[in-house]
Structures are given as C-alpha cells and as structure tokens.
mmCIF file of C-alpha atoms and ligand atoms in Angstrom:
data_model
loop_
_atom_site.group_PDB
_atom_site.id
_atom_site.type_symbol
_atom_site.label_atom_id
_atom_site.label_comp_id
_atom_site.label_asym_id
_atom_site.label_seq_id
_atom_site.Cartn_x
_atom_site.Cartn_y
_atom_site.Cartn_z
ATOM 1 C CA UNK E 1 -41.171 43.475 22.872
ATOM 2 C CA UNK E 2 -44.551 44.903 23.060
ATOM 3 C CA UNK E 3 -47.240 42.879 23.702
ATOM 4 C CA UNK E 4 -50.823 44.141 23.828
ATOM 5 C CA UNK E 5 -53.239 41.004 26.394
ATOM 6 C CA UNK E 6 -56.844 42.015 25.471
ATOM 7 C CA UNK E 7 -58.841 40.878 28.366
ATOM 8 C CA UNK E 8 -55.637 42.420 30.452
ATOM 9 C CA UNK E 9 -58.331 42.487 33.190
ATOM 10 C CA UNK E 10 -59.448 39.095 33.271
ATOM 11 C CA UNK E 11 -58.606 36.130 35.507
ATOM 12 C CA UNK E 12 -55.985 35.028 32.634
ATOM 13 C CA UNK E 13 -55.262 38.408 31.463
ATOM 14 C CA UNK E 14 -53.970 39.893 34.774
ATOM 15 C CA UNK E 15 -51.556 37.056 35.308
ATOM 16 C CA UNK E 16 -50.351 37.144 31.753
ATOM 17 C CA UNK E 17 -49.703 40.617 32.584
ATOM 18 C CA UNK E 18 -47.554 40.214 35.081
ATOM 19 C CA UNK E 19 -45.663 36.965 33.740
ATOM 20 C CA UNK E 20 -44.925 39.184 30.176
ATOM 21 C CA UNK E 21 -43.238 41.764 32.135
ATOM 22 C CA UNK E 22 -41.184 39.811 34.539
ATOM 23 C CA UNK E 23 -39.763 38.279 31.488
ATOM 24 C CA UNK E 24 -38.644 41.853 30.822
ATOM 25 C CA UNK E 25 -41.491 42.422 28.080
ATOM 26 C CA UNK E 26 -43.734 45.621 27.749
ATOM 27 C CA UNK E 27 -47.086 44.064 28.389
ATOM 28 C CA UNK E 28 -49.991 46.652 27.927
ATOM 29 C CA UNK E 29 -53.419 45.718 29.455
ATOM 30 C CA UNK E 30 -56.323 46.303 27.390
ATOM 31 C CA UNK E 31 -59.916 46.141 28.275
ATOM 32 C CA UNK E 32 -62.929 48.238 28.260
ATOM 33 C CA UNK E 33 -62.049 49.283 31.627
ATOM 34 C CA UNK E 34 -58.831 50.925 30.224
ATOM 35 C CA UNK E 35 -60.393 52.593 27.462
ATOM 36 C CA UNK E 36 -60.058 49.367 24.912
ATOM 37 C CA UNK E 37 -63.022 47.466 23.319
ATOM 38 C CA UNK E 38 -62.946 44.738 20.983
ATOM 39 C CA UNK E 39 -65.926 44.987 19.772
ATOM 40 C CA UNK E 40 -66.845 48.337 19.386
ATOM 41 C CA UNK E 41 -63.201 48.714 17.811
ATOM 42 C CA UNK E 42 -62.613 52.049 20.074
ATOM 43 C CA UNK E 43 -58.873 52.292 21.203
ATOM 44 C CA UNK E 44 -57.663 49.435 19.472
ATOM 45 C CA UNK E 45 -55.408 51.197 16.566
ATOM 46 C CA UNK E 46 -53.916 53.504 19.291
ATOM 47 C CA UNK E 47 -53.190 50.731 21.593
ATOM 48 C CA UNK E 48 -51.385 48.427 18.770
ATOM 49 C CA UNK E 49 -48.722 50.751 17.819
ATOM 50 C CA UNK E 50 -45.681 49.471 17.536
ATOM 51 C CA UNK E 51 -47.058 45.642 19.449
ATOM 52 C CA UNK E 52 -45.046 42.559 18.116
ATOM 53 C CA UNK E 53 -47.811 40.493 19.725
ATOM 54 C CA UNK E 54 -51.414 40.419 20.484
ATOM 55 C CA UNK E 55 -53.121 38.306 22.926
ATOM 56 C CA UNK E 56 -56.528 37.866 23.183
ATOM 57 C CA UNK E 57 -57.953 36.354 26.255
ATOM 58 C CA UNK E 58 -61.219 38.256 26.334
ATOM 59 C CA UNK E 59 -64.412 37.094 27.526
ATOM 60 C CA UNK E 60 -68.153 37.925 26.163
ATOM 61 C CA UNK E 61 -70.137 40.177 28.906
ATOM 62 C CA UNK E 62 -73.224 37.731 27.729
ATOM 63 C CA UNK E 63 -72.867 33.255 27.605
ATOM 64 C CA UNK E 64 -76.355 33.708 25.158
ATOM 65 C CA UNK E 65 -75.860 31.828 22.240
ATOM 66 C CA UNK E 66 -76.341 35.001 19.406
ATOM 67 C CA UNK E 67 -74.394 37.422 21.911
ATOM 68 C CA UNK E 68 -71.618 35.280 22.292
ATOM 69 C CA UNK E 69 -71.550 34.309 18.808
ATOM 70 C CA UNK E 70 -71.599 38.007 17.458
ATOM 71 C CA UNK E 71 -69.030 38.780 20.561
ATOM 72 C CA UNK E 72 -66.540 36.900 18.955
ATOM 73 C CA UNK E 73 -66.677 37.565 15.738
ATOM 74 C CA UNK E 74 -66.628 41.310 15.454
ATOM 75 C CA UNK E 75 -64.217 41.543 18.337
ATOM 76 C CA UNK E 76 -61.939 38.479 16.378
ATOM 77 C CA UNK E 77 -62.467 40.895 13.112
ATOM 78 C CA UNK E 78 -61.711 44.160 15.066
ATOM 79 C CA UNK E 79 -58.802 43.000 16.286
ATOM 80 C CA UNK E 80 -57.348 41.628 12.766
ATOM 81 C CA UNK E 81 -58.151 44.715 10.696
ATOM 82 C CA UNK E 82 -56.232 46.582 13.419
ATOM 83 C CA UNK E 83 -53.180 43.896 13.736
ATOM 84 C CA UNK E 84 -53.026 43.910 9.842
ATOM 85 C CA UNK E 85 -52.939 48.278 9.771
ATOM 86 C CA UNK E 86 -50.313 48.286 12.686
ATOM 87 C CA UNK E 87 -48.070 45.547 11.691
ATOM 88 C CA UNK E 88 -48.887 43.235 14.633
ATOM 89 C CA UNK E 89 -46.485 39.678 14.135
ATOM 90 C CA UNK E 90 -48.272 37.231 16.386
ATOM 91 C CA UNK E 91 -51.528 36.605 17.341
ATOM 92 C CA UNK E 92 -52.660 34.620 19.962
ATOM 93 C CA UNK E 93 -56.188 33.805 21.369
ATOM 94 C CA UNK E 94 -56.852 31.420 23.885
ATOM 95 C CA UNK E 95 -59.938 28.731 23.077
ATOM 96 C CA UNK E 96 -61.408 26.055 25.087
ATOM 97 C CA UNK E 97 -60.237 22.081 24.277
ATOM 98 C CA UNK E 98 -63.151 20.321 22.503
ATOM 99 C CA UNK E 99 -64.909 23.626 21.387
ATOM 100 C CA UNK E 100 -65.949 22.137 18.214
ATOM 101 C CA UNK E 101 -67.421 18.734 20.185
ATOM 102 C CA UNK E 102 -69.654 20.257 21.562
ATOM 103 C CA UNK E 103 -72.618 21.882 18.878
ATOM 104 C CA UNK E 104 -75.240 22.156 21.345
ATOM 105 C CA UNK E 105 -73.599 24.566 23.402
ATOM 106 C CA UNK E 106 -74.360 27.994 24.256
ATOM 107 C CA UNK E 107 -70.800 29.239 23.977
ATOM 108 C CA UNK E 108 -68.489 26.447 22.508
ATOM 109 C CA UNK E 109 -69.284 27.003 18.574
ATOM 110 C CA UNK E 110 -68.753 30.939 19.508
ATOM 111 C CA UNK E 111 -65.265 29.737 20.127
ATOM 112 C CA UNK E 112 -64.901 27.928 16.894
ATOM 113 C CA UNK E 113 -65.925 30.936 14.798
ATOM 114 C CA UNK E 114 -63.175 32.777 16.975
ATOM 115 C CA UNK E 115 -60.948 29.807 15.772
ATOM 116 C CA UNK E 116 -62.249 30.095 12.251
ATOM 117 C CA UNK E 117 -61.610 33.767 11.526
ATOM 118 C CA UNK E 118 -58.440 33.789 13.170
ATOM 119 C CA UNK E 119 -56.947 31.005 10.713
ATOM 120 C CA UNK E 120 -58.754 32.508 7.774
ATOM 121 C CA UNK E 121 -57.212 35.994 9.207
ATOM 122 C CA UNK E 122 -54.042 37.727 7.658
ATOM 123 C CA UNK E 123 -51.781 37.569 10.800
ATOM 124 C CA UNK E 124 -49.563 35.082 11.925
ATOM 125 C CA UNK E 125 -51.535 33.035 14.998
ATOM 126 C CA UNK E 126 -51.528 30.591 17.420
ATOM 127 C CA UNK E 127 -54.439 29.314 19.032
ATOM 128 C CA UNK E 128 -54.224 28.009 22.327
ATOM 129 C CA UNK E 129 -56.697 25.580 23.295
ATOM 130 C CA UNK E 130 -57.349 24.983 27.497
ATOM 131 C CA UNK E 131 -59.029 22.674 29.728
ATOM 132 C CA UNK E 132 -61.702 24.265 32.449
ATOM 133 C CA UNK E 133 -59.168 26.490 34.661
ATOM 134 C CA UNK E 134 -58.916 25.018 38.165
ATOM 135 C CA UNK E 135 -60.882 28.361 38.805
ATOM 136 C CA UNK E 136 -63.751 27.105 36.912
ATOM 137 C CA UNK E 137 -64.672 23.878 38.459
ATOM 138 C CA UNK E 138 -67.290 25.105 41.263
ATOM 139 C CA UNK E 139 -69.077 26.569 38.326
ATOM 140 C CA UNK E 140 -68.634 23.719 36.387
ATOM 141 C CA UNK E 141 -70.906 21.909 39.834
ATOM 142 C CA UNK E 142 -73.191 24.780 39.800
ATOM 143 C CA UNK E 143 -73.908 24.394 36.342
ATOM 144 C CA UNK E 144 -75.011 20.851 37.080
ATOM 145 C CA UNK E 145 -77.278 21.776 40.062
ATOM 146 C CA UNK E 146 -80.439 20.438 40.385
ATOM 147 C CA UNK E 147 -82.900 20.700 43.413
ATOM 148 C CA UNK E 148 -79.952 21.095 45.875
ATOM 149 C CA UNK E 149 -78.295 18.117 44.065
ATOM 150 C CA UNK E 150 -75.215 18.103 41.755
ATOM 151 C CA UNK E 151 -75.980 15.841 38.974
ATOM 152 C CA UNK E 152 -72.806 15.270 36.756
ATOM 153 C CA UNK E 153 -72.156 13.577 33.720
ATOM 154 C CA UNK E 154 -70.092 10.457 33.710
ATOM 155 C CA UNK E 155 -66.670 12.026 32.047
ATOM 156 C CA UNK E 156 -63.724 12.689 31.899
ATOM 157 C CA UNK E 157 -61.756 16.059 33.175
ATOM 158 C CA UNK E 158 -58.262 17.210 33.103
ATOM 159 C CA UNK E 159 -58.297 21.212 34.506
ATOM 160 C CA UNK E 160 -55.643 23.383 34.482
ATOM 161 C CA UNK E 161 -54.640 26.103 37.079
ATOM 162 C CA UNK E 162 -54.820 29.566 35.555
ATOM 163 C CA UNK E 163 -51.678 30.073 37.030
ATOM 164 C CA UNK E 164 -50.206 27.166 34.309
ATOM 165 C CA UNK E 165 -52.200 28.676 32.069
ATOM 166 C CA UNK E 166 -50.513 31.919 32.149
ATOM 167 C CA UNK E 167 -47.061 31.218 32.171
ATOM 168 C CA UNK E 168 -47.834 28.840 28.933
ATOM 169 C CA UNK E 169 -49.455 31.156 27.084
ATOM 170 C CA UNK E 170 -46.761 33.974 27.858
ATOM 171 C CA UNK E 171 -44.187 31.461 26.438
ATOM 172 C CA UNK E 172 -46.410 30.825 23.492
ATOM 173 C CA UNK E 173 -46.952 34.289 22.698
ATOM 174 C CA UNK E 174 -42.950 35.641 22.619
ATOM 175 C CA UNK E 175 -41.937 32.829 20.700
ATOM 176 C CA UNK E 176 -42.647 32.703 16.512
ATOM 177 C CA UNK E 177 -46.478 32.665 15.158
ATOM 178 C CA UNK E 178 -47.091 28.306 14.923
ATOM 179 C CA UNK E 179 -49.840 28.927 12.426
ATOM 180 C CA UNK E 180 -51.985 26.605 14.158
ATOM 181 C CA UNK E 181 -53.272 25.101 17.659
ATOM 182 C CA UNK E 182 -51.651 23.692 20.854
ATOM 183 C CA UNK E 183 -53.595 22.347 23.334
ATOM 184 C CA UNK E 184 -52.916 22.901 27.267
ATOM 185 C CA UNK E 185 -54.210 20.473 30.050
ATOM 186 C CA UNK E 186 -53.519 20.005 33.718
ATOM 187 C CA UNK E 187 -51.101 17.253 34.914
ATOM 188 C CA UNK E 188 -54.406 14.605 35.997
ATOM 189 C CA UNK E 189 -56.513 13.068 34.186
ATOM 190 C CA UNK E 190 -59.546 12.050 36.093
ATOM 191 C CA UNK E 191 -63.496 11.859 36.124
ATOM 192 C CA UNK E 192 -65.125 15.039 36.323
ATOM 193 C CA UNK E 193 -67.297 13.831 39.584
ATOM 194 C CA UNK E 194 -63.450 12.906 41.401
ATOM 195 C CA UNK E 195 -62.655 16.892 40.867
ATOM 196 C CA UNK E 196 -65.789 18.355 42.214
ATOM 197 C CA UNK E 197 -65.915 15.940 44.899
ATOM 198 C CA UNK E 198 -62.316 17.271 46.044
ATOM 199 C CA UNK E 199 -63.657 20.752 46.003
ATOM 200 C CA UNK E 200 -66.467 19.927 47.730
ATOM 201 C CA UNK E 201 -64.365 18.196 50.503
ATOM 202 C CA UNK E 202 -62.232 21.368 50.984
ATOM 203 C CA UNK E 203 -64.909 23.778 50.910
ATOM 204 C CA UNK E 204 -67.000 21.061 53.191
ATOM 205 C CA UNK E 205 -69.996 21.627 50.838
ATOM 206 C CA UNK E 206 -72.391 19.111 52.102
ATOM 207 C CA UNK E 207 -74.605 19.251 48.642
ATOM 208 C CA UNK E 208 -75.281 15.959 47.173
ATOM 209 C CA UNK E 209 -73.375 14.696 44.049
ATOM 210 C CA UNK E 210 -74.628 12.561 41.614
ATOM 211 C CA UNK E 211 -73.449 10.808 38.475
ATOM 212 C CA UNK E 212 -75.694 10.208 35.186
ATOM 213 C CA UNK E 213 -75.424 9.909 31.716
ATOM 214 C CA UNK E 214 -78.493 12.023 31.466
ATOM 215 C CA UNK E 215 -76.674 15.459 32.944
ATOM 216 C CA UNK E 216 -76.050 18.268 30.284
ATOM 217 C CA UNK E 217 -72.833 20.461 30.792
ATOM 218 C CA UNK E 218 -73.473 23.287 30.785
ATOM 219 C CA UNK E 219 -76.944 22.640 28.784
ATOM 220 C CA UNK E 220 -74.919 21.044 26.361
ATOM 221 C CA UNK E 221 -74.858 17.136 25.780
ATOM 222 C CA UNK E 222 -71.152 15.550 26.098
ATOM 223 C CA UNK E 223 -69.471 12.092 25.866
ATOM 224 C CA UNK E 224 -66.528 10.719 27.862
ATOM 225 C CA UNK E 225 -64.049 12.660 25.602
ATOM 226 C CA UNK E 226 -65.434 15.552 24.568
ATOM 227 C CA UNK E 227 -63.174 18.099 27.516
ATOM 228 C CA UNK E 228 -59.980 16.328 27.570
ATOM 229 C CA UNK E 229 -57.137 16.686 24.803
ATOM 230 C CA UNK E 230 -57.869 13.860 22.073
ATOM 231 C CA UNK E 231 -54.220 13.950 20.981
ATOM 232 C CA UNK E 232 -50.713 15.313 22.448
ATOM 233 C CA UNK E 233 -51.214 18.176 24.816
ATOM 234 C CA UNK E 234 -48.805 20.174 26.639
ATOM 235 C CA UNK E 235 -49.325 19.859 30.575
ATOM 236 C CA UNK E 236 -49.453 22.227 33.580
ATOM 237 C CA UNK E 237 -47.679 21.678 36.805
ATOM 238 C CA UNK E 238 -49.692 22.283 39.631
ATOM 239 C CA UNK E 239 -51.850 19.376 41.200
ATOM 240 C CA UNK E 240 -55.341 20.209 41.824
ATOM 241 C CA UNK E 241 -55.070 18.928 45.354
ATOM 242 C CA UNK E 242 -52.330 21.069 45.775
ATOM 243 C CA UNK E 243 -54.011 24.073 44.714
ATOM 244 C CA UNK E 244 -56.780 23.285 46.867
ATOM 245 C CA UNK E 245 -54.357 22.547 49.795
ATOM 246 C CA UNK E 246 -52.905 26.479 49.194
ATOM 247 C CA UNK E 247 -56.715 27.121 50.171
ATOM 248 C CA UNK E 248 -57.835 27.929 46.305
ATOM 249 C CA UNK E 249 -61.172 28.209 45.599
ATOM 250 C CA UNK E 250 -62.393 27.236 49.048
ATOM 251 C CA UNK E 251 -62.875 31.197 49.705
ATOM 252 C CA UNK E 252 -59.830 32.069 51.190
ATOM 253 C CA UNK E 253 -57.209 34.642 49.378
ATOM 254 C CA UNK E 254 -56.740 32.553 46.129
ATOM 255 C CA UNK E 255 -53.886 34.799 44.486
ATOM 256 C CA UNK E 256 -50.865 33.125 46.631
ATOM 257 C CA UNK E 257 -50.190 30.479 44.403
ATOM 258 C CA UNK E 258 -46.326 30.224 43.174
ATOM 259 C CA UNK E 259 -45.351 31.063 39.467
HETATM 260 N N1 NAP Q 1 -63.121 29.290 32.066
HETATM 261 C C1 NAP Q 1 -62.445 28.270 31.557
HETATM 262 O O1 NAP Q 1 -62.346 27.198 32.186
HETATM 263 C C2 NAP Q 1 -61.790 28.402 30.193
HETATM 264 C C3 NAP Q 1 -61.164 27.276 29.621
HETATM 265 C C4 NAP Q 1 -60.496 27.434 28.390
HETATM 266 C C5 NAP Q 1 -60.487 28.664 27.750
HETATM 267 N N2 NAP Q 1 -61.136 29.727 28.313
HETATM 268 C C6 NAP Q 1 -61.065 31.036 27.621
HETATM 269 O O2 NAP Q 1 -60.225 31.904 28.368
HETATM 270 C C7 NAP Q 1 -60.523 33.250 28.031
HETATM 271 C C8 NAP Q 1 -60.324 34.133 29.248
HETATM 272 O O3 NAP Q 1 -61.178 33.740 30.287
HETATM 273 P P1 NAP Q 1 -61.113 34.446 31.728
HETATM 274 O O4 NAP Q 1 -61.860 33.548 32.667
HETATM 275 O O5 NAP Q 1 -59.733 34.864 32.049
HETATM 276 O O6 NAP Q 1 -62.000 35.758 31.455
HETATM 277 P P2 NAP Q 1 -62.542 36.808 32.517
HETATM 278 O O7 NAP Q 1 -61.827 36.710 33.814
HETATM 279 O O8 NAP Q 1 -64.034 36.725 32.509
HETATM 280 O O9 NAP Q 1 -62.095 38.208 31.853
HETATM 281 C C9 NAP Q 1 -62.721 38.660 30.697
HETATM 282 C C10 NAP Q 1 -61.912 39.802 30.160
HETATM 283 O O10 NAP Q 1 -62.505 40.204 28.906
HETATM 284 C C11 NAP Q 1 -62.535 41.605 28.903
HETATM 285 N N3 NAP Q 1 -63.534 42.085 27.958
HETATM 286 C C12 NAP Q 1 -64.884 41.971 28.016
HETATM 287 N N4 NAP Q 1 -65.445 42.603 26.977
HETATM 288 C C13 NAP Q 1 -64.420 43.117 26.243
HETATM 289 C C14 NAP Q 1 -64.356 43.905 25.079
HETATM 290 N N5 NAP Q 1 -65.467 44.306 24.440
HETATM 291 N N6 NAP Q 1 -63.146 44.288 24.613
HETATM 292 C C15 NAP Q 1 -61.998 43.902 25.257
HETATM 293 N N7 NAP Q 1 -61.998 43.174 26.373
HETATM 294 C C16 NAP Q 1 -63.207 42.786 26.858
HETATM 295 C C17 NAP Q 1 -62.827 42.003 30.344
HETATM 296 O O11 NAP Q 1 -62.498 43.374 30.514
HETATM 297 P P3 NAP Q 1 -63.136 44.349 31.643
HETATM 298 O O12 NAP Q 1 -62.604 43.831 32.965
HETATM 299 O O13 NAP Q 1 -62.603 45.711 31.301
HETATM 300 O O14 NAP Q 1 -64.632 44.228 31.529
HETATM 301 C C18 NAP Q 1 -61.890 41.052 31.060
HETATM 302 O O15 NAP Q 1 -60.584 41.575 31.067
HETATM 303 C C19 NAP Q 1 -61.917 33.229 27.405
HETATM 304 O O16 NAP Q 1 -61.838 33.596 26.049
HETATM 305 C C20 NAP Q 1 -62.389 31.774 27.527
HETATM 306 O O17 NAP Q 1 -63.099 31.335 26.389
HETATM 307 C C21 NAP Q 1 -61.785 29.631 29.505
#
C-alpha cells in the first residue's frame, strides 16, 4: 500500500522509510526538502493520491512555545483537510509519553493540541505515544547543564531506540486505524541520572552530574512519573547498554544498529 511518512527526512522518518518498504510497501518521503510542507499546505494534495496511510513524524523548525504551538496545529489541520479530499484510511502521528503532564513546557502541550485535533479530526488515527529516543538522551543532559555541571531531576526514564521506534510504528501504521493511543517504551526502566551516567561513561565525558529535585527538564517542572508509561505500554528490544556498546551516540557511525 501507499504510505506517505511526513518528516520522511527525520531521524524517525528515514528509518520508517526504509522499514515500510522492506515490508514490500510504497513508502513516499515527504518533507520540505522534497517539495512537501505541512504547514504551508504546498505539495500535500499531490503527494496523498492514492496513500492508504499517512504518517506524521514531523518536527517544528522552532521548540518556542507559540511557534511550536501554531506548528502543530496548522500542519495537524493541513494534513487532515488533505487526508479527508484524497481518501487517506489511517493516520498516524507519533507524540511524546506524558505530553499532557507536563503544562509548563515549551513543547509538550504543542503535542497535545496535535493529539487533540487529530481525535477531533475526520480520519481514522492512531496516535503513538514514545519515550525520549535513545538518540535524545545527551540532549536530555545538555538540557540540564548548569555551570559545567549536569543537574538532573530525581526521575524516572525508560528511552527507546529509534530503531524500536521505527519498526513499531511501521507495524502500527499497515495495520487498521485503533482510533486511539498506544504508548511505546524501551525494555528498562530506570532513573534518568543511571542513563546519562552510562552515556557519559561511554563517551568518557568527565562533566559533573548531579541529582535534585530542584532541576527543570527541559525548563519544565516534572515528578517521578511524568516520562514513563503510567499504564500498559508496548516495549522495544534493544538495551541501552547495548546500543551504547554498538558505539551509539558516543560519536562514532551510529546507523549500524540491527533491525
Ligand atoms: N526526541 C524524542 O525523544 C521524541 C520522543 C517521543 C516523540 N517524539 C516525536 O517524534 C517526532 C519525530 O522526531 P525526530 O527526532 O525524528 O524529528 P527530526 O529528526 O527533527 O526530523 C524532523 C522532520 O520534520 C520535517 N519537517 C520540518 N518542518 C516540516 C514541515 N513544515 N512539513 C513537513 N515536514 C517538516 C523535517 O524535514 P526536512 O528535513 O525537509 O526539514 C524532518 O524530516 C516528533 O514529532 C517528536 O515530537 C520525539
């Protein structure tokens, strides 16, 4: 079938890409790099004929609170007045576990509007809800850096590899519309510090890290359960040791990773 990945580009989007067509589907990238945008709506009808399936796994250009916010929602309401005029079956859009925890956030109630229009939206959908990709975590420390010190906040953290990731949401996306949300996590459950010390170890980053209930994520305040699955959550494979073992995000070639 033909399934359209907007954000084809992306971290998610190229491996979703290539996982759609090894399964023998015709997977079309789309991004403003190939001539499709979102949010200015330009290439989108041309792109959806005759697509079963749309995935969107776009990312704002801009984390700033109004840009994000307005990213979203025209590029959510672009896409659905496009699905709806071409016929489009499925709809998928990948969202961040938590989103809606998390009100003093930048980018996280950006992602609920997403969520909002999309169920309030005319096509069929399912929203897939992630942890931070295994990708993610050394911004996740930077985020938290203060005065050469990484101050974290005491919780807890269960990443996922984008790798898992993208074979999930490939398997999501060819099967029938759920009308509603699943939520993917990595196999470990752990504190937040144990991750970014492991990275730290394996990139031998000497920077201090610290624990205390005072540090923000990402700006935004956060209890001990506000970025790990609160109910049943489907689970990636691959370790995060493992990844990091493969030489992941410790600056050598990252892309080696098995499906
Ligand atoms: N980072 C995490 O830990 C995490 C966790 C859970 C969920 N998520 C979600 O996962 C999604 C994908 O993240 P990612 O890290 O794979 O993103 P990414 O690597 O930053 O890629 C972003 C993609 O969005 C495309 N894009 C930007 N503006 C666009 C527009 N106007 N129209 C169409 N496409 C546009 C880019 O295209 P060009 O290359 O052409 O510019 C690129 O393909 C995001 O929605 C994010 O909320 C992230």
């Amino acid at each position: 079938m033909k399934v359209v990945v907007i954000g084809g580009s992306g971290l998610i989007g190229s491996k979703l890409v290539s996982r759609l067509r090894m399964l023998g589907h015709e997977a079309v990238s789309a991004s403003p790099k190939s001539g499709v945008n979102s949010f200015t709506g330009q290439g989108l009808s041309a792109v959806m004929k005759g697509a079963s399936v749309v995935i969107d796994v776009s990312n704002a250009p801009s984390w700033e609170a109004s840009a994000v916010m307005q990213f979203f929602q025209t590029a959510t309401r672009n896409l659905l007045e496009a699905e709806a005029a071409a016929g489009v079956a499925h709809h998928v859009a990948l969202s961040v576990v938590g989103a809606e925890r998390m009100p003093g956030s930048t980018y996280m109630p950006a992602k609920v509007a997403q969520e909002a229009a999309i169920q309030a939206g005319p096509t069929p959908y399912t929203i897939v809800r992630a942890t931070q990709f295994f990708e993610f975590v050394g911004a996740v420390a930077e985020s938290g850096m203060v005065s050469g010190t990484i101050r974290l906040p005491p919780i807890q953290f269960q990443p996922i590899s984008a790798d898992d990731v993208a074979s999930m949401v490939a398997r999501i996306a060819v099967s029938n519309a759920l009308n509603s949300t699943v939520e993917i996590a990595g196999p470990e459950r752990a504190s937040m510090e144990r991750f970014v010390r492991m990275l730290f170890e394996a990139k031998k980053d000497p920077r201090p890290v610290i624990v205390t209930p005072n540090a923000l994520y990402f700006e935004a305040e956060v209890s001990d359960e506000s970025l790990v699955p609160g109910g049943e959550a489907k689970l990636g494979k691959l370790y995060f040791r493992d990844w990091l073992a493969l030489g992941s995000g410790t600056g050598l070639p990252a892309d080696v990773l098995p499906n």
